[in-house]
Tab-separated table of C-alpha atoms in Angstrom:
chain	number	residue	atom	x	y	z
M	1	MET	CA	53.049	109.914	180.323
M	2	LYS	CA	49.559	108.448	180.689
M	3	ARG	CA	48.396	108.086	184.273
M	4	SER	CA	47.205	104.683	185.405
M	5	THR	CA	43.720	104.111	186.765
M	6	SER	CA	45.187	103.517	190.211
M	7	ASP	CA	47.056	106.856	190.015
M	8	ALA	CA	43.827	108.644	189.128
M	9	SER	CA	42.001	106.944	191.974
M	10	SER	CA	44.783	107.860	194.403
M	11	ARG	CA	44.569	111.490	193.309
M	12	ARG	CA	40.798	111.596	193.812
M	13	GLU	CA	41.214	110.059	197.255
M	14	LEU	CA	43.961	112.563	198.066
M	15	LEU	CA	41.884	115.585	197.117
M	16	SER	CA	38.908	114.233	199.019
M	17	LEU	CA	41.004	113.485	202.092
M	18	PHE	CA	42.716	116.880	202.214
M	19	GLY	CA	39.667	118.936	201.327
M	20	ALA	CA	41.486	120.292	198.298
M	21	GLY	CA	38.246	121.320	196.681
M	22	ALA	CA	37.337	123.714	199.488
M	23	ALA	CA	37.639	127.363	198.458
M	24	LEU	CA	38.773	129.995	200.937
M	25	SER	CA	35.250	131.306	201.188
M	26	LEU	CA	34.172	127.869	202.403
M	27	TRP	CA	36.702	127.550	205.189
M	28	PRO	CA	34.776	126.365	208.252
M	29	ARG	CA	34.164	128.870	210.994
M	30	ALA	CA	35.378	127.865	214.421
M	31	SER	CA	32.735	126.014	216.359
M	32	ARG	CA	34.114	126.693	219.837
M	33	ALA	CA	34.518	130.056	221.507
M	34	GLN	CA	38.199	129.500	222.262
M	35	ASP	CA	39.065	128.733	218.628
M	36	ALA	CA	40.251	131.456	216.263
M	37	ASP	CA	37.856	132.791	213.638
M	38	GLU	CA	38.543	131.882	210.034
M	39	PRO	CA	40.995	134.306	208.413
M	40	ASP	CA	40.074	136.258	205.320
M	41	GLU	CA	41.748	135.526	202.018
M	42	ALA	CA	43.789	138.742	201.859
M	43	SER	CA	45.301	138.275	205.308
M	44	VAL	CA	46.511	134.801	204.373
M	45	LEU	CA	47.745	135.451	200.852
M	46	ARG	CA	48.882	139.078	201.075
M	47	ASP	CA	50.323	139.755	204.510
M	48	PRO	CA	52.890	142.434	203.576
M	49	ASP	CA	55.289	141.238	206.278
M	50	ALA	CA	55.261	137.555	205.314
M	51	PRO	CA	58.435	136.328	203.569
M	52	VAL	CA	57.900	135.328	199.941
M	53	LEU	CA	60.117	132.987	197.908
M	54	GLY	CA	59.701	131.742	194.361
M	55	ASN	CA	58.066	134.183	191.933
M	56	ALA	CA	56.760	137.178	193.900
M	57	SER	CA	54.449	137.980	190.955
M	58	GLY	CA	53.327	134.395	190.425
M	59	ASP	CA	49.785	133.536	189.399
M	60	ILE	CA	49.290	130.899	192.130
M	61	ALA	CA	50.318	131.060	195.778
M	62	ILE	CA	51.484	128.236	197.989
M	63	VAL	CA	51.221	129.303	201.623
M	64	GLU	CA	53.092	127.037	204.019
M	65	TRP	CA	52.799	126.903	207.824
M	66	PHE	CA	55.888	125.159	209.176
M	67	ASP	CA	58.140	124.628	212.194
M	68	TYR	CA	61.914	124.427	211.855
M	69	ASN	CA	61.992	121.427	214.213
M	70	CYS	CA	59.324	119.544	212.238
M	71	PRO	CA	60.926	116.508	210.525
M	72	TYR	CA	58.171	116.395	207.899
M	73	CYS	CA	58.767	120.053	207.010
M	74	ARG	CA	62.471	119.356	206.634
M	75	LYS	CA	61.946	116.297	204.478
M	76	LEU	CA	59.464	118.068	202.227
M	77	ASP	CA	61.369	121.333	201.771
M	78	PRO	CA	63.802	120.321	198.986
M	79	GLU	CA	61.006	118.746	196.971
M	80	LEU	CA	58.778	121.787	197.400
M	81	GLN	CA	61.666	124.045	196.400
M	82	GLN	CA	62.065	121.962	193.245
M	83	VAL	CA	58.352	122.197	192.417
M	84	VAL	CA	58.393	125.975	192.873
M	85	HIS	CA	61.564	126.326	190.793
M	86	ASP	CA	60.361	124.067	187.971
M	87	ASP	CA	56.956	125.744	187.756
M	88	GLY	CA	58.355	129.273	187.712
M	89	LYS	CA	55.000	130.945	188.422
M	90	VAL	CA	54.405	130.028	192.057
M	91	ARG	CA	54.455	132.618	194.813
M	92	TRP	CA	55.649	130.719	197.911
M	93	VAL	CA	54.544	132.424	201.137
M	94	LEU	CA	56.260	131.165	204.290
M	95	LYS	CA	54.460	131.314	207.631
M	96	GLU	CA	56.503	130.311	210.657
M	97	TRP	CA	54.285	128.378	213.042
M	98	PRO	CA	56.607	127.387	215.910
M	99	ILE	CA	54.451	124.893	217.797
M	100	LEU	CA	57.132	122.392	218.844
M	101	GLY	CA	58.600	124.213	221.813
M	102	PRO	CA	60.609	127.270	222.874
M	103	VAL	CA	63.567	126.540	220.594
M	104	SER	CA	61.210	126.516	217.609
M	105	VAL	CA	60.055	129.982	218.658
M	106	THR	CA	63.666	131.160	218.892
M	107	ALA	CA	64.426	129.784	215.427
M	108	ALA	CA	61.381	131.464	213.891
M	109	ARG	CA	62.134	134.818	215.538
M	110	MET	CA	65.778	134.730	214.438
M	111	ALA	CA	64.862	133.789	210.864
M	112	LEU	CA	62.410	136.672	210.659
M	113	ALA	CA	64.999	139.040	212.121
M	114	CYS	CA	67.277	138.133	209.211
M	115	LYS	CA	64.814	139.844	206.861
M	116	TYR	CA	66.241	143.152	208.025
M	117	GLN	CA	69.596	142.300	206.435
M	118	ASP	CA	67.879	140.825	203.370
M	119	LYS	CA	68.945	137.293	204.243
M	120	TYR	CA	65.709	135.586	205.209
M	121	ALA	CA	66.006	133.043	202.382
M	122	LYS	CA	69.503	132.060	203.514
M	123	ALA	CA	68.326	131.790	207.133
M	124	HIS	CA	65.359	129.651	206.149
M	125	GLU	CA	67.468	127.310	204.068
M	126	ALA	CA	70.046	126.946	206.852
M	127	LEU	CA	67.492	126.165	209.568
M	128	ILE	CA	65.185	123.901	207.565
M	129	GLY	CA	68.049	121.949	206.025
M	130	VAL	CA	69.346	120.169	209.127
M	131	SER	CA	68.459	116.658	210.280
M	132	SER	CA	69.007	117.052	214.026
M	133	LYS	CA	66.934	118.863	216.607
M	134	LEU	CA	67.796	122.533	216.923
M	135	THR	CA	69.242	124.172	220.006
M	136	GLU	CA	69.862	127.870	220.537
M	137	PRO	CA	73.656	127.559	220.060
M	138	ARG	CA	73.070	125.448	216.941
M	139	ILE	CA	70.746	128.113	215.510
M	140	ASP	CA	73.479	130.745	215.815
M	141	GLU	CA	76.029	128.346	214.328
M	142	LEU	CA	73.851	127.522	211.322
M	143	LEU	CA	72.975	131.142	210.637
M	144	ALA	CA	76.589	132.269	210.903
M	145	GLY	CA	77.565	129.487	208.516
M	146	ALA	CA	75.034	130.851	206.031
M	147	GLY	CA	76.768	134.218	206.010
M	148	ILE	CA	74.415	136.009	208.369
M	149	ASP	CA	75.656	138.670	210.775
M	150	ILE	CA	74.431	137.166	214.052
M	151	ASP	CA	75.075	140.289	216.124
M	152	ARG	CA	73.056	142.365	213.705
M	153	ALA	CA	70.267	139.785	213.603
M	154	LYS	CA	69.988	139.932	217.384
M	155	ARG	CA	69.969	143.737	217.327
M	156	ASP	CA	67.261	143.666	214.673
M	157	LEU	CA	65.320	141.146	216.732
M	158	SER	CA	65.514	143.411	219.763
M	159	ALA	CA	64.441	146.463	217.769
M	160	ASN	CA	61.644	144.715	215.853
M	161	GLY	CA	60.568	142.069	218.335
M	162	LYS	CA	57.017	143.356	218.681
M	163	ALA	CA	56.422	143.270	214.921
M	164	ILE	CA	57.951	139.799	214.635
M	165	ASP	CA	55.886	138.442	217.531
M	166	ALA	CA	52.756	140.018	216.033
M	167	MET	CA	53.415	138.146	212.795
M	168	LEU	CA	53.870	134.865	214.629
M	169	ALA	CA	50.598	135.507	216.444
M	170	ARG	CA	48.844	136.160	213.116
M	171	ASN	CA	50.284	132.969	211.647
M	172	ASP	CA	49.053	130.982	214.642
M	173	SER	CA	45.604	132.543	214.555
M	174	GLN	CA	45.251	131.858	210.831
M	175	ALA	CA	46.350	128.238	211.209
M	176	ARG	CA	43.885	127.644	214.030
M	177	GLY	CA	41.142	129.437	212.102
M	178	LEU	CA	41.762	127.123	209.161
M	179	ARG	CA	41.559	124.168	211.580
M	180	PHE	CA	45.080	122.998	210.820
M	181	ARG	CA	46.347	120.522	213.423
M	182	GLY	CA	50.062	120.399	212.752
M	183	THR	CA	52.939	121.159	210.450
M	184	PRO	CA	53.339	121.323	207.584
M	185	SER	CA	49.996	122.676	206.380
M	186	PHE	CA	49.285	124.518	203.148
M	187	ILE	CA	47.017	126.680	201.101
M	188	VAL	CA	47.533	126.083	197.365
M	189	GLY	CA	45.614	128.704	195.430
M	190	LYS	CA	42.323	128.452	197.269
M	191	PHE	CA	42.651	124.812	198.292
M	192	ARG	CA	43.402	123.736	201.850
M	193	VAL	CA	46.052	121.009	202.068
M	194	PRO	CA	46.687	120.073	205.725
M	195	GLY	CA	49.455	117.559	205.219
M	196	VAL	CA	52.448	116.343	203.228
M	197	LEU	CA	52.235	115.839	199.457
M	198	THR	CA	54.658	114.343	196.975
M	199	MET	CA	56.115	116.462	194.181
M	200	ALA	CA	53.653	114.963	191.708
M	201	GLN	CA	50.737	115.644	194.028
M	202	PHE	CA	51.821	119.259	194.538
M	203	GLU	CA	52.085	119.695	190.785
M	204	GLN	CA	48.574	118.308	190.373
M	205	VAL	CA	47.052	120.505	193.072
M	206	ILE	CA	48.772	123.558	191.526
M	207	ALA	CA	47.288	122.617	188.143
M	208	ASP	CA	43.851	122.186	189.727
M	209	ALA	CA	44.196	125.545	191.487
M	210	ARG	CA	44.947	127.234	188.155
M	211	LYS	CA	41.902	125.589	186.568
M	212	ALA	CA	39.720	126.737	189.463
M	213	LYS	CA	41.102	130.271	189.155
M	214	ALA	CA	40.471	130.348	185.393
M	215	SER	CA	36.890	129.177	185.828
M	216	ASN	CA	35.996	131.991	188.249
């Protein structure tokens, strides 16, 4: 379908607004001593501990910083899942960034603990798919309903808490180094996208990221 002139203008405005033409190497360095330094590309795209959905061998990565209590993250998730599924070549890297309070931290830690029973994807879907604010009892209820062994998850959390907390600290440092101000925020290929996009806009940024990659 041919795009209208207004659609093209909206897309140009979108990319300008979100800085989608800024390569990783051009990420701004922190200007204040208390801010985190910019992360390097490998640490963002290839953290070996970061959960990956979609195509693990995909040619383009979408890296998402999110909070399970963020209503925008929840609203966007099914559409982003559809984009990743339809494309088939996207490596979707999930970075828990629990900035909305202690319960968000609990949710992120429990989800990451579920990796040790190979059920992170189920945990993520259960926690991001609700419409109400999470509580600690509700987290356990949702995870149990997704077929997760809660007792084991808590044992795994106890045994691997330092590694999980270190990952959350890395996610936070990277987000601050990239000057993200809230959730959700994204890297698509080498483009920074600090905000919510529609499915069509995600598809376009993915296409632009592939073109940028091919031209390098």
